[in-house]
Amino acid sequence: MKPAPFELARPDNLAEAAAALARHAGAARLLAGGQSLGPMLNLRLVRPAMLVAIAHLPQLGAVAEDADAVTIGAAVTHSAIADGRTPDIGGGILARIAQGIAYRAVRNLGTIGGSLCHADPAADWLTTLTALGARVLTWREAGGRAIPLAQFVTGAFRTALATGEIVQAVRVPRPSAQARWGYYKACRKPGEFAHAMAAVLDDRARGIRRAVIGAAGGPPLVLEGERVTPAAAEDALRAAGLDVVARHMQAVALKRALAEAAA
């Protein structure tokens, strides 16, 4: 099957990209790496009147760092992060996450912003960056926002982006030198989306103890402070409607992430 016919726009800046989206009033889609959108187009799960290509825009490829955080442009690829061509927040955390995403061919084209905007519950960046306390930086004519990632995703494949609002970058705080990190995901084979996943950040110097469970069918489940326990996770997973097998897999993922963070 091939995509339904569509127009292709290649704007010179974010203002032109937003204008193209506005002209088609919900019938246009942004195209960066296309690793999620491409298959959806081929299967005709989406049939946009226009695709707006944005991966080439300099504003989306910029990377900056300061003492507190690393800011990564939305069009930066997974492979750029995996290969260390962008700054890391410390401990090789971001590179390790990127290295575990799908296959090399996907990492070469897929982008960090595109992954977050696609909002697949089982995506690596969604779970891990939520645990790290990242914020999504957006651009729009009326002024951009800095949206905590825990509030950015409103449901499976749904985000808090307004019409004409474009993700420009992701700002990821640096953990303290004493911070502990754990991450585990369960896949039947390498390259697949996870069936269970959990990330844990224990950063007492910054007053943070956080666990995030992904691949739970909706937004990541966030546990803070004293609620970072298997029992609290079981309650959250049951409330999210997961069956007993899925809850068990998630419990194992969380226990292994906790064990890594404690090691």
PDB file of N, CA, C and O in Angstrom, residues 1 62 137 154 254:
ATOM      1  N   MET A   1       0.837  -1.185   0.000  1.00  0.00           N
ATOM      2  CA  MET A   1       0.000   0.000   0.000  1.00  0.00           C
ATOM      3  C   MET A   1       0.884   1.251   0.000  1.00  0.00           C
ATOM      4  O   MET A   1       1.946   1.266   0.615  1.00  0.00           O
ATOM      5  N   ALA A  62      20.037  22.763  16.632  1.00  0.00           N
ATOM      6  CA  ALA A  62      20.992  23.357  17.565  1.00  0.00           C
ATOM      7  C   ALA A  62      21.073  22.570  18.864  1.00  0.00           C
ATOM      8  O   ALA A  62      20.075  22.017  19.332  1.00  0.00           O
ATOM      9  N   LEU A 137      10.639  22.445  24.914  1.00  0.00           N
ATOM     10  CA  LEU A 137      10.616  23.862  24.573  1.00  0.00           C
ATOM     11  C   LEU A 137       9.929  24.023  23.223  1.00  0.00           C
ATOM     12  O   LEU A 137      10.350  23.417  22.228  1.00  0.00           O
ATOM     13  N   THR A 154      -0.542  13.721  26.857  1.00  0.00           N
ATOM     14  CA  THR A 154      -1.859  13.660  27.496  1.00  0.00           C
ATOM     15  C   THR A 154      -2.541  12.306  27.324  1.00  0.00           C
ATOM     16  O   THR A 154      -3.569  12.048  27.936  1.00  0.00           O
ATOM     17  N   LEU A 254      10.640  -2.541  36.805  1.00  0.00           N
ATOM     18  CA  LEU A 254      10.900  -1.553  37.846  1.00  0.00           C
ATOM     19  C   LEU A 254      11.916  -2.075  38.859  1.00  0.00           C
ATOM     20  O   LEU A 254      12.848  -1.347  39.262  1.00  0.00           O
TER      21      LEU A 254
END
